[in-house]
Coordinates of C-alpha atoms in Angstrom, one line a residue:
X461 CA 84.6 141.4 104.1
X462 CA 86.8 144.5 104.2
X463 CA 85.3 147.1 106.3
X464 CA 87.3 150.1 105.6
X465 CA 90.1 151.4 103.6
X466 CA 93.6 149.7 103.6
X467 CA 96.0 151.1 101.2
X468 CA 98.5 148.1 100.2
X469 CA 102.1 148.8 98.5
X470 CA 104.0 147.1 96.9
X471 CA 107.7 147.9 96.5
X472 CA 109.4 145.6 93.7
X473 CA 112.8 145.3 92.0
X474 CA 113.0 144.1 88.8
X475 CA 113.6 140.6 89.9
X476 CA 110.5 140.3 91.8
X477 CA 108.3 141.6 89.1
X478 CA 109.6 138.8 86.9
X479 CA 109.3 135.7 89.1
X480 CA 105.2 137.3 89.5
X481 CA 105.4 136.9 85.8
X482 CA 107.3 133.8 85.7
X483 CA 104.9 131.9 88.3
X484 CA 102.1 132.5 85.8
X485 CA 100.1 135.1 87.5
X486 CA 98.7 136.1 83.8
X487 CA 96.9 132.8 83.9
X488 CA 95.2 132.1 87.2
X489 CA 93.4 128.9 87.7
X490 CA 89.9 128.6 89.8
X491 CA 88.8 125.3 90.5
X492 CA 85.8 126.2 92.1
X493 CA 84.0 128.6 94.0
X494 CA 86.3 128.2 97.1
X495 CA 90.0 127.0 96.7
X496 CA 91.8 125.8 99.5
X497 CA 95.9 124.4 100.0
X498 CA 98.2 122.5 101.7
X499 CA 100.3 119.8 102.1
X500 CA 100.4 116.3 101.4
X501 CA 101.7 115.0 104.7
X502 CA 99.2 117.8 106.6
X503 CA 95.9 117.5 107.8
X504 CA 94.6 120.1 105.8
X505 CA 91.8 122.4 107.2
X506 CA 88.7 123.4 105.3
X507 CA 87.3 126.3 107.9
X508 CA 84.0 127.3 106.2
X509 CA 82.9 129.0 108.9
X510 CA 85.9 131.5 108.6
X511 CA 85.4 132.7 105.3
X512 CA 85.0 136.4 104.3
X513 CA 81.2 137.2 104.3
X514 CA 80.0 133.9 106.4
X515 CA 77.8 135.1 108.9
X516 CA 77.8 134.2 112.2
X517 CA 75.5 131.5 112.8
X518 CA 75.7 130.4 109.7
X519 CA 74.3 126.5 108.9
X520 CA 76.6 123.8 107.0
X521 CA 75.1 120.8 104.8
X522 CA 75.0 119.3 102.0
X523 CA 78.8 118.2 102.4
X524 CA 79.0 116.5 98.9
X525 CA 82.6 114.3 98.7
X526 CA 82.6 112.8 95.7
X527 CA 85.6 114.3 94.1
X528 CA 87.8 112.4 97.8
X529 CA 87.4 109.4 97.2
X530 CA 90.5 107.3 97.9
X531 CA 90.9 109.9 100.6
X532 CA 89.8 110.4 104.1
X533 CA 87.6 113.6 105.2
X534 CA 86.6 114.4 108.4
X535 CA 84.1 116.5 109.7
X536 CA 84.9 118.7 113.5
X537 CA 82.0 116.2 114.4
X538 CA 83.9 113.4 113.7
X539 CA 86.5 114.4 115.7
X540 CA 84.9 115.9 118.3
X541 CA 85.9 119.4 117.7
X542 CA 82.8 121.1 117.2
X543 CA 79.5 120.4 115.1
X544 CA 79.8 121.1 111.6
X545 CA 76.5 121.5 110.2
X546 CA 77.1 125.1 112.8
X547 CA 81.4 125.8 112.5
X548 CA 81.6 124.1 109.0
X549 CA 85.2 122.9 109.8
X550 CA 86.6 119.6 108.3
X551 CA 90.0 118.4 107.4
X552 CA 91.6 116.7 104.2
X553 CA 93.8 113.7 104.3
X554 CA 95.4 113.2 101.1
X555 CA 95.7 109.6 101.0
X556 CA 99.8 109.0 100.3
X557 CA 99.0 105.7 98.9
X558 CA 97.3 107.4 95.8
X559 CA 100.8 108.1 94.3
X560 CA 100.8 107.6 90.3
X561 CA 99.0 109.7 87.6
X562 CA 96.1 106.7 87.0
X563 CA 95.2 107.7 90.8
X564 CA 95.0 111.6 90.2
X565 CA 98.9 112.4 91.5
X566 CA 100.0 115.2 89.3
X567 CA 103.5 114.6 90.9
X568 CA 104.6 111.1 91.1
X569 CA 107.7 112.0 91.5
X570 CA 107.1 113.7 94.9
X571 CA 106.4 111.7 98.1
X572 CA 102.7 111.0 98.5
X573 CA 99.5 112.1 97.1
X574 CA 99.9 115.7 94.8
X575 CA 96.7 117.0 93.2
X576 CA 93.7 119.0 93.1
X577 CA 90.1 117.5 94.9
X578 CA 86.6 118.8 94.8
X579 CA 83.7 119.0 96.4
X580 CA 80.6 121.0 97.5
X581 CA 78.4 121.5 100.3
X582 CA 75.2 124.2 101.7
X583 CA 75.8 127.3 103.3
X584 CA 72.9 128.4 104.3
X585 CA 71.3 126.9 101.7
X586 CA 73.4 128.4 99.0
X587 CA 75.2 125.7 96.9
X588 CA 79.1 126.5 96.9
X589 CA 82.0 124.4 95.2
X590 CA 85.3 123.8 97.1
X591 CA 88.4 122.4 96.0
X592 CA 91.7 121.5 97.6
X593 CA 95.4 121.8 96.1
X594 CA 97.3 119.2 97.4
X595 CA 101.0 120.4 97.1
X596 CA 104.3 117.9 98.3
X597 CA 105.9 117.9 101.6
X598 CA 104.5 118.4 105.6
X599 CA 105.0 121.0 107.9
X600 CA 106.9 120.9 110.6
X601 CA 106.3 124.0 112.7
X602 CA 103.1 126.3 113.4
X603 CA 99.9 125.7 111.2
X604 CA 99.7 122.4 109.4
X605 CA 102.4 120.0 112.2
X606 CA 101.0 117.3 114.1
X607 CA 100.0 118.0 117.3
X608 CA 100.0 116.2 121.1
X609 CA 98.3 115.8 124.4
X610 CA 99.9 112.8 125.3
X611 CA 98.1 110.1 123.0
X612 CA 98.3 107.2 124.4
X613 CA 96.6 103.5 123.6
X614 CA 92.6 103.9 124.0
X615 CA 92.6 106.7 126.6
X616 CA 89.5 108.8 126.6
X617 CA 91.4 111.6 127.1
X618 CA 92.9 111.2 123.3
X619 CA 92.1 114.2 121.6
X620 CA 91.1 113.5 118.4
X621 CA 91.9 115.8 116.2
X622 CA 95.9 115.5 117.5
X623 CA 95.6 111.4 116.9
X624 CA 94.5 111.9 113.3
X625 CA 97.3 114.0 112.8
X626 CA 99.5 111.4 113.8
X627 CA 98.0 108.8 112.3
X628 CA 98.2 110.9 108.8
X629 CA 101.9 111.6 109.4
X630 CA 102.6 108.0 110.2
X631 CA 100.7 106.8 106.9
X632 CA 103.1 109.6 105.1
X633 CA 106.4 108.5 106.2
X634 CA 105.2 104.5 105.7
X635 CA 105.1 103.0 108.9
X636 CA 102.5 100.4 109.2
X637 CA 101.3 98.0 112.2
X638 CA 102.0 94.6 112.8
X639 CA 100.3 92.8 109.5
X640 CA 101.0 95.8 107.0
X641 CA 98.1 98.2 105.4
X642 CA 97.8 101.6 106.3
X643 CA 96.4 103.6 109.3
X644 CA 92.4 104.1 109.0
X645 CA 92.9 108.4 109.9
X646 CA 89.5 108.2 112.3
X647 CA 91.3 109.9 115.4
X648 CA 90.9 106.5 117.6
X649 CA 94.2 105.5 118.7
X650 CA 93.6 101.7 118.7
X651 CA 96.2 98.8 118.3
X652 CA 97.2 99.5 115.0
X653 CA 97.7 103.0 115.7
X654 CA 99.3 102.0 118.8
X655 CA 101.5 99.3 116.9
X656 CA 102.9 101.7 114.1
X657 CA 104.1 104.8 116.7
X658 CA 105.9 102.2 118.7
X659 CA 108.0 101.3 115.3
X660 CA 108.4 104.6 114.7
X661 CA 109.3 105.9 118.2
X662 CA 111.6 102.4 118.5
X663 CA 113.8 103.8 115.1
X664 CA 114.1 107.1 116.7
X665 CA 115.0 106.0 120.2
X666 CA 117.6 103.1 117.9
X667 CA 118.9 101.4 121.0
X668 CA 121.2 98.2 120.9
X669 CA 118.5 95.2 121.0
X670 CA 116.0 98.1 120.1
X671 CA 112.2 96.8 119.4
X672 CA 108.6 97.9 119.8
X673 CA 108.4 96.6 123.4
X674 CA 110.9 98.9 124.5
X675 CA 108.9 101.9 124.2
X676 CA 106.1 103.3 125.4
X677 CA 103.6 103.9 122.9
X678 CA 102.9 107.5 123.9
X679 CA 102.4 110.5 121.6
X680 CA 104.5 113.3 123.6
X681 CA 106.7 115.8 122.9
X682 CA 109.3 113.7 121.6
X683 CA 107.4 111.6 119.5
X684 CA 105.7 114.9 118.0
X685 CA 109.1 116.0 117.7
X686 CA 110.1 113.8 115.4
X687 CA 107.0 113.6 113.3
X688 CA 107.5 116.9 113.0
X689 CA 111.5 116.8 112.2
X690 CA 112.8 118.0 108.9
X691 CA 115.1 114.7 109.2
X692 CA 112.5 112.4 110.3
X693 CA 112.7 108.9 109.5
X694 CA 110.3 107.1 105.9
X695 CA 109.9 103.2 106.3
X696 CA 111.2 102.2 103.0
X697 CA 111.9 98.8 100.7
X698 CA 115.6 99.0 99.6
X699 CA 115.9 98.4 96.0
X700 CA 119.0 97.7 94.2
X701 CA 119.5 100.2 91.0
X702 CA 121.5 97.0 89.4
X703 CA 120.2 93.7 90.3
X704 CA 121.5 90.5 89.0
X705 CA 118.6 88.9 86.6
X706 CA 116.3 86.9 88.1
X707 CA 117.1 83.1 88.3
X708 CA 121.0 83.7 87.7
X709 CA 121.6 84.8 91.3
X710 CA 125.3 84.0 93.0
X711 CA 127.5 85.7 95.5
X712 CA 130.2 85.5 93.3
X713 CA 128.0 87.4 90.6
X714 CA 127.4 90.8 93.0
X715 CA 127.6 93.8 90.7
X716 CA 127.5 97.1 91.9
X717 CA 128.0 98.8 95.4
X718 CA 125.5 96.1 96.5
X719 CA 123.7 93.8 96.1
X720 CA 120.5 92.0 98.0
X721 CA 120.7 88.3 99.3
X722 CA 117.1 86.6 97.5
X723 CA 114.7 84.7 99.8
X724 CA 114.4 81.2 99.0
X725 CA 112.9 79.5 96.1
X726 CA 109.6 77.4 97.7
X727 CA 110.4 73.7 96.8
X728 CA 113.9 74.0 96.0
X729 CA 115.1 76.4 98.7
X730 CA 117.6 77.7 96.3
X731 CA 118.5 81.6 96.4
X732 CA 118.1 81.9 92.6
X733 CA 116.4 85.6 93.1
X734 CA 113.2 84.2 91.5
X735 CA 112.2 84.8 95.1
X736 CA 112.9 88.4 96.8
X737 CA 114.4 89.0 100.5
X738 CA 111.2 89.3 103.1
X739 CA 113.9 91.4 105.0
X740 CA 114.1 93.7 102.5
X741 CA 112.7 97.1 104.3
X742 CA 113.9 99.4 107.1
X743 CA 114.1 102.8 107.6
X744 CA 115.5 105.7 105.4
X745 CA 118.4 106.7 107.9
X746 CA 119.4 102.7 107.6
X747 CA 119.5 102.6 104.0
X748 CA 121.2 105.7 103.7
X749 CA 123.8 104.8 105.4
X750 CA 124.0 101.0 103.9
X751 CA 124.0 103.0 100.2
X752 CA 126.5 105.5 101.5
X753 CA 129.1 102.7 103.3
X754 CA 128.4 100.1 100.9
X755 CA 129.5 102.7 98.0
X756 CA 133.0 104.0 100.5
X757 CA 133.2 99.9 100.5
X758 CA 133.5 99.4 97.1
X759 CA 135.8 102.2 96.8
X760 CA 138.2 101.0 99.4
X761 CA 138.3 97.0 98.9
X762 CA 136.6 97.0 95.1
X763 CA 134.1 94.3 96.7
X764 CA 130.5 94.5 96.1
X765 CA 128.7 94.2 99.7
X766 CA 125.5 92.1 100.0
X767 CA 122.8 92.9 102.4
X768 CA 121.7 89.6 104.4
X769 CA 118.7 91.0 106.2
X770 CA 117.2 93.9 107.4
X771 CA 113.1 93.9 108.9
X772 CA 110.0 92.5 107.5
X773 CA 107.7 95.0 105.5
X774 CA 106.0 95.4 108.5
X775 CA 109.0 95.0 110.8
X776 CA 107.2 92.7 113.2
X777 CA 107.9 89.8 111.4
X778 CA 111.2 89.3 111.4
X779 CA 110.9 88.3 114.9
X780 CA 111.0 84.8 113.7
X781 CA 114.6 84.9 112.4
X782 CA 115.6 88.0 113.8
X783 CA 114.3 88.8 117.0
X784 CA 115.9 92.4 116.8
X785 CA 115.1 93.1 113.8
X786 CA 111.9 94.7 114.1
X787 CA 112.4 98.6 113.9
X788 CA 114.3 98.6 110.6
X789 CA 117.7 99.9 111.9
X790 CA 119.4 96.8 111.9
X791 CA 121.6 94.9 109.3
X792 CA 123.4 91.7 108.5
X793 CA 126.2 92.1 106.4
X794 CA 127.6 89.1 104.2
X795 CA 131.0 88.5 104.5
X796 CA 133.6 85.9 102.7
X797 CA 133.1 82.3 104.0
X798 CA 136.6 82.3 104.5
X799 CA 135.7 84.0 107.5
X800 CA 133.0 82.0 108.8
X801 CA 134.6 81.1 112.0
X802 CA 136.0 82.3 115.8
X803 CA 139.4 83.2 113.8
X804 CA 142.7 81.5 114.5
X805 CA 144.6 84.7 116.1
X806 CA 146.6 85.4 112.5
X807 CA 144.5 87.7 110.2
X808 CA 144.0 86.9 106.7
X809 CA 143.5 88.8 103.4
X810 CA 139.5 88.0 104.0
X811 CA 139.3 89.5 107.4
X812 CA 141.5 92.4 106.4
X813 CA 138.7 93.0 103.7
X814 CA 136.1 92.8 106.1
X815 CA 137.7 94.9 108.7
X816 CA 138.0 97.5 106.0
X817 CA 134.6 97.2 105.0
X818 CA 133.2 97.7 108.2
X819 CA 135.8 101.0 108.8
X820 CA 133.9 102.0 105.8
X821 CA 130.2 102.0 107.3
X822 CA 131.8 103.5 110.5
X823 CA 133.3 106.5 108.8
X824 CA 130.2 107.0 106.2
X825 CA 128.0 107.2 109.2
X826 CA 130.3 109.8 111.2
X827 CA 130.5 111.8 108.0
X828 CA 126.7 111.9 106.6
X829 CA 124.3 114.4 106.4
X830 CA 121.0 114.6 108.9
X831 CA 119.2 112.1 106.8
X832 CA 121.4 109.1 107.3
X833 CA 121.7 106.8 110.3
X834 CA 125.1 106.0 112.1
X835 CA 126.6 102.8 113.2
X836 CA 126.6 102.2 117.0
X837 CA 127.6 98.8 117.2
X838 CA 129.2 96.0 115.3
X839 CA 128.8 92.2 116.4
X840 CA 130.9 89.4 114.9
X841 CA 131.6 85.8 116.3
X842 CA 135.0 86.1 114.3
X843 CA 138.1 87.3 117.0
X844 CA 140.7 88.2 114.1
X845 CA 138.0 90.5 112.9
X846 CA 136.4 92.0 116.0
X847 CA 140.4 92.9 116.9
X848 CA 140.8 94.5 113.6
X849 CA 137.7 96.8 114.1
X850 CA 138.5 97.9 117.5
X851 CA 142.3 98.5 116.7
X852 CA 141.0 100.5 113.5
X853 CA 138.2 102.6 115.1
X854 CA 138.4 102.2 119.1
X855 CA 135.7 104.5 119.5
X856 CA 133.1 102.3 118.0
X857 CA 131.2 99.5 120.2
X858 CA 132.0 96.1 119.8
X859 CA 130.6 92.9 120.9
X860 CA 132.2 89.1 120.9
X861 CA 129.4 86.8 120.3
X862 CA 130.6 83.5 121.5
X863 CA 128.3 81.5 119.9
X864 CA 128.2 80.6 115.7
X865 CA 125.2 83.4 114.7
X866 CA 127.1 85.8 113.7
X867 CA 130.5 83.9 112.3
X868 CA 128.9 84.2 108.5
X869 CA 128.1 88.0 108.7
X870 CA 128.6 91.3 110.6
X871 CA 125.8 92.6 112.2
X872 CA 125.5 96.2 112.5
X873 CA 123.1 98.2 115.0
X874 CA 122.2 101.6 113.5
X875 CA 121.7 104.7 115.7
X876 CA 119.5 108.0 114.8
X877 CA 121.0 111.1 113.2
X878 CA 120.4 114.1 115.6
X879 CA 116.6 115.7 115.2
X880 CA 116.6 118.8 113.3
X881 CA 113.8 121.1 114.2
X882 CA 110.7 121.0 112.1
X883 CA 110.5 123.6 108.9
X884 CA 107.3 126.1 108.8
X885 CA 105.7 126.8 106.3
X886 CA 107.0 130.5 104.8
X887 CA 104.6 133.3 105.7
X888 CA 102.5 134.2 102.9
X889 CA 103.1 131.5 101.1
X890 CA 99.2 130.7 101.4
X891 CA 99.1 128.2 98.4
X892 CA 102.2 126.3 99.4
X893 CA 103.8 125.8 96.2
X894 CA 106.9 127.4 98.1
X895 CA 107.3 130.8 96.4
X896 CA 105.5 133.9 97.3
X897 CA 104.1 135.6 94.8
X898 CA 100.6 137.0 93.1
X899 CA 98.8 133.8 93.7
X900 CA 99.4 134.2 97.0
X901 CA 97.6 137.5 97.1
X902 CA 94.6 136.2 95.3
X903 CA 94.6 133.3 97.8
X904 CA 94.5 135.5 100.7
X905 CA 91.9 138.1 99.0
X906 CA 89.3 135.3 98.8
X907 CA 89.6 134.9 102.4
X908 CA 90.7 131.2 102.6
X909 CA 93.9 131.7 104.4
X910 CA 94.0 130.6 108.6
X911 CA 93.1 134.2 109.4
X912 CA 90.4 135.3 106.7
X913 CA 91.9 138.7 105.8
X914 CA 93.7 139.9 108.0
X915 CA 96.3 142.4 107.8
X916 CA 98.7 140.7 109.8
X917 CA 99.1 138.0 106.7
X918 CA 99.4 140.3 104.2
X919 CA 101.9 141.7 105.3
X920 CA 103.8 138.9 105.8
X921 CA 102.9 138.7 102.3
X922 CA 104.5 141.8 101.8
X923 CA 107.4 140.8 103.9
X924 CA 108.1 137.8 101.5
X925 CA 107.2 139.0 98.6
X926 CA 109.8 137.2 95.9
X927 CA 110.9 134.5 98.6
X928 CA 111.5 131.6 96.1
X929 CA 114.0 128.7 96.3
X930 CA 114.6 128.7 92.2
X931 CA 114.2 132.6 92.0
X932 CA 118.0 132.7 91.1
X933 CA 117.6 130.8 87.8
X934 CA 114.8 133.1 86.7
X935 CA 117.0 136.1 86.4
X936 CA 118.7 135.3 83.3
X937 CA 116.4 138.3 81.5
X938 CA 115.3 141.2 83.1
X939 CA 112.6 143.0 81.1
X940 CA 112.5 147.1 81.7
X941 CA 111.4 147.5 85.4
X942 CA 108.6 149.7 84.7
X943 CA 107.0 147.7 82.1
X944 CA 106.6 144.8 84.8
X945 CA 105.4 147.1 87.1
X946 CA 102.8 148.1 84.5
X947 CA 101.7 144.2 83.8
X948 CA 101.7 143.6 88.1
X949 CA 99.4 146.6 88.2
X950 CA 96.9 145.0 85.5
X951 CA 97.4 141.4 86.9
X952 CA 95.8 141.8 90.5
X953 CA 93.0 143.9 89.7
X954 CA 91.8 141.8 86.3
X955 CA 92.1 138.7 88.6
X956 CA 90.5 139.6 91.4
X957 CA 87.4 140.8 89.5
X958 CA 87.7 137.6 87.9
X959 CA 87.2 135.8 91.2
X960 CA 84.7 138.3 92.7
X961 CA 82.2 136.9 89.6
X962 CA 82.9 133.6 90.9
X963 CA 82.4 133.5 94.7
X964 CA 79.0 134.9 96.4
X965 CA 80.9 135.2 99.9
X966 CA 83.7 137.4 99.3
X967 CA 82.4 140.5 97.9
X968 CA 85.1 143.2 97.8
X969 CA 84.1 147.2 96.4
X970 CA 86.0 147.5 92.8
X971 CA 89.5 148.5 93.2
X972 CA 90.3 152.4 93.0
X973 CA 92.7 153.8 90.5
X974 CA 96.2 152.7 90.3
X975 CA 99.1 154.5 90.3
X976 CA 102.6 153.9 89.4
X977 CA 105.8 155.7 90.3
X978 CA 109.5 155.2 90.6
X979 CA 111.3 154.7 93.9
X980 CA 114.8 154.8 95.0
X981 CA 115.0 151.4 95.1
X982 CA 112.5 150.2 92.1
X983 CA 109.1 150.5 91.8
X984 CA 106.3 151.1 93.2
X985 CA 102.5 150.3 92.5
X986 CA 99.9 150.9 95.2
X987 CA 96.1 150.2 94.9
X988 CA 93.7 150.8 96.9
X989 CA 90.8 148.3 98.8
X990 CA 87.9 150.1 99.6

């Protein structure tokens, strides 16, 4: 409820009228009585207790869910925040899982869960509708990032709230526990929970030898930290964009940068790829780089590289085979069987290939980007080709395996890129659909934002007005300034009556007159709120 008058002004250039227009601020679109955002790798707050016009004391029931299923909602009771049916606090976690248009994801494309979901609930007896916008990506920094207190395996001291967080995030970027399925998001940091951070902490951490035993399972500022990270690793399946057909595999067949080595056929134990690779899956910094070296590879030697074996789905079960396999950052390498041996002190055409393919992974993981892992250590049983490495990159670790494992293929131990820091949302940008713009107003006028209507987010609405990563594009025609200015001035006020004839709670005076005038830099259009 706005108490007094605040007089709000708006200074905008041409360009900034336009991407109003452009963002469809002409047609705005109310879901129900109360429309909430966020993100779909957030835990996205519903604070009914906040809202414009709530009073204090106010009772919550009624909490009707239909319109989440698929999708986990829990109450501040539930998480021992609070009491809802007296704070009305809940949060939404869009369930990643429900990614293609027959589930409700209006953005397949986008990692995760994308969509609109409703529901209702009593407040104080009065029947309200809510919905919530689910929009792509996580925060990484201020409202909406996972939080910490030191989580740990069943401690009572576990808040709650900070382990579904986590337990959302991990479900986001795909890392599972031991057996596969996702994290139930209750806030109880049980085994599974417990068996999913250590995968995810052990890729971070990418030691030599590097599995879930040799961390400890505790949510602290580093772990947070990278949950958080704008770089932070997904647990992925690799998937060859040119596969040989199915039943026709060979070696000598590999097409492409690379290809994957098939499982075995049950009953024949033939790799015919009828059967695909258990080892198959890893994380995102591992498979960038094995995309990135394997295409330098091709480039240098014209050979297409085959992947031998990464982790399990669930990384856990490759310690049958692969007892260091388990954190999907580590992968066997094919190389020619002219090469499966210790090496004879004289180095062949083969081993010069290999040599040269490996050189390639080195330099491709020196030379990526934030998102890609980097090698930190090469294993061979083959001398010629362990000699070849070190003379060609000295700096890179090395080890002789003196035994037969690792005569038929290079092993290669992948470290973490450095953490970049975690990405806020931008101020103002209250719907998240990452440009600030009319709808943002609106969103913050019906008094649904983290601080009900406040003047300190309005004007970082005002600060950001225009902030838009495609606003570039939308510049190719500029309409006359003040005839923009004229349509911005309409816009608000026709909306906002719109939504003060849909919501009992937030019940704003009518707008005063509106005025329009030039400025030396644009202009300007100031209304007042009384």
């Amino acid at each position: 409820m706005i108490d007094r008058c605040r007089k709000l002004t708006v200074v905008l250039v041409a360009s900034s009228a336009l991407h109003l227009i452009a963002c469809g601020a002409l047609q705005p679109a109310i879901a129900g009585d109360l429309d909430f955002f966020g993100r779909s790798g957030n835990a996205i707050e519903l604070d009914f207790g906040n809202l414009a016009g709530v009073p204090s004391g106010a009772n919550f029931s009624g909490l009707s869910l239909s319109g989440f299923s698929g999708h986990t909602v829990r109450t501040s009771s539930e998480l021992q925040q609070g009491s809802f049916a007296s704070d009305g606090r809940l949060w939404v976690f869009p369930n990643p899982t429900r990614d293609t248009p027959t589930l409700g994801d209006t953005d397949p494309a986008a990692r995760g869960f994308q969509g609109t979901l409703n529901g209702s609930l009593l407040i104080d007896g009065q029947p309200k509708k809510f919905s919530a916008t689910v929009r792509p990506g996580y925060t990484g920094a201020g409202t909406g990032s996972v939080g910490q207190s030191l989580e740990s395996l069943n401690d009572p001291a576990n808040n709650r709230l900070f382990v579904a967080e986590q337990q959302h995030r991990l479900n986001y970027f795909g890392f599972v526990p031991q057996g596969g399925g996702s994290l139930v998001v209750d806030g109880v940091f049980g085994a599974n929970t417990d068996e999913a951070v250590r995968t995810f902490q052990a890729a971070f951490v990418a030691g030599i030898n590097t599995t879930q035993a040799s961390v400890d399972g505790i949510v602290g500022p580093n772990t947070a930290g990278w949950l958080n990270a704008a770089n932070a690793p997904t647990w992925e399946e690799l998937i060859d964009p040119d596969p040989q057909v199915p039943g026709t595999f060979s070696v000598a067949g590999a097409i492409g940068d690379f290809d994957i080595l098939p499982g075995r056929d049950p009953g024949t134990n033939a790799r015919t790829g009828n059967t695909p690779q258990p080892e198959r899956f890893g994380t995102s910094w591992a498979h960038e780089l094995w995309r990135n070296g394997s295409a330098a590879a091709k480039t240098a030697t014209s050979i297409t590289q085959l992947m031998n074996a990464m982790s399990t789905f669930d990384g856990y079960g490759s310690s049958a085979a692969h007892s260091t396999h388990r954190v999907g950052m580590d992968i066997d390498m094919h190389t020619n069987s002219s090469t499966h041996n210790f090496g004879d002190g004289s180095t062949s055409r083969a081993e010069i290939e290999v040599i040269s393919t490996a050189v390639a992974y080195i330099d491709a993981g020196a030379s990526a980007g934030s998102d890609s892992g980097r090698i930190i250590r090469i294993i061979t049983s083959n001398e010629d080709i362990y000699d070849g490495i070190r003379a060609a990159r000295p700096g890179t670790a090395l080890y002789l395996d003196p035994s037969s494992v690792h005569t038929h293929h290079l092993h290669l131990d992948v470290g973490s890129p450095t953490r970049e820091a975690g990405v806020a949302d931008t101020p103002g940008d209250f719907d998240f659909d990452d440009a600030v713009n009319g709808f943002d107003f609106l969103t913050w006028q019906h008094g649904v934002t983290a601080s009900s209507l406040s003047s300190t987010e309005l004007a970082a609405w005002q600060s950001n007005f225009g902030a838009s990563p495609a606003l570039t594009a939308q510049l190719a025609s500029v309409p006359e300034p003040s005839t923009l200015v004229l349509l911005l001035c309409w816009i608000i006020p026709v909306a906002r009556r719109r939504k003060q004839r849909s919501s009992g709670f937030v019940r704003n005076a009518p707008l005063a007159g509106v005025t329009v005038s030039p400025g030396a830099c644009g202009w300007s259009c100031t209304w007042g709120l009384f």
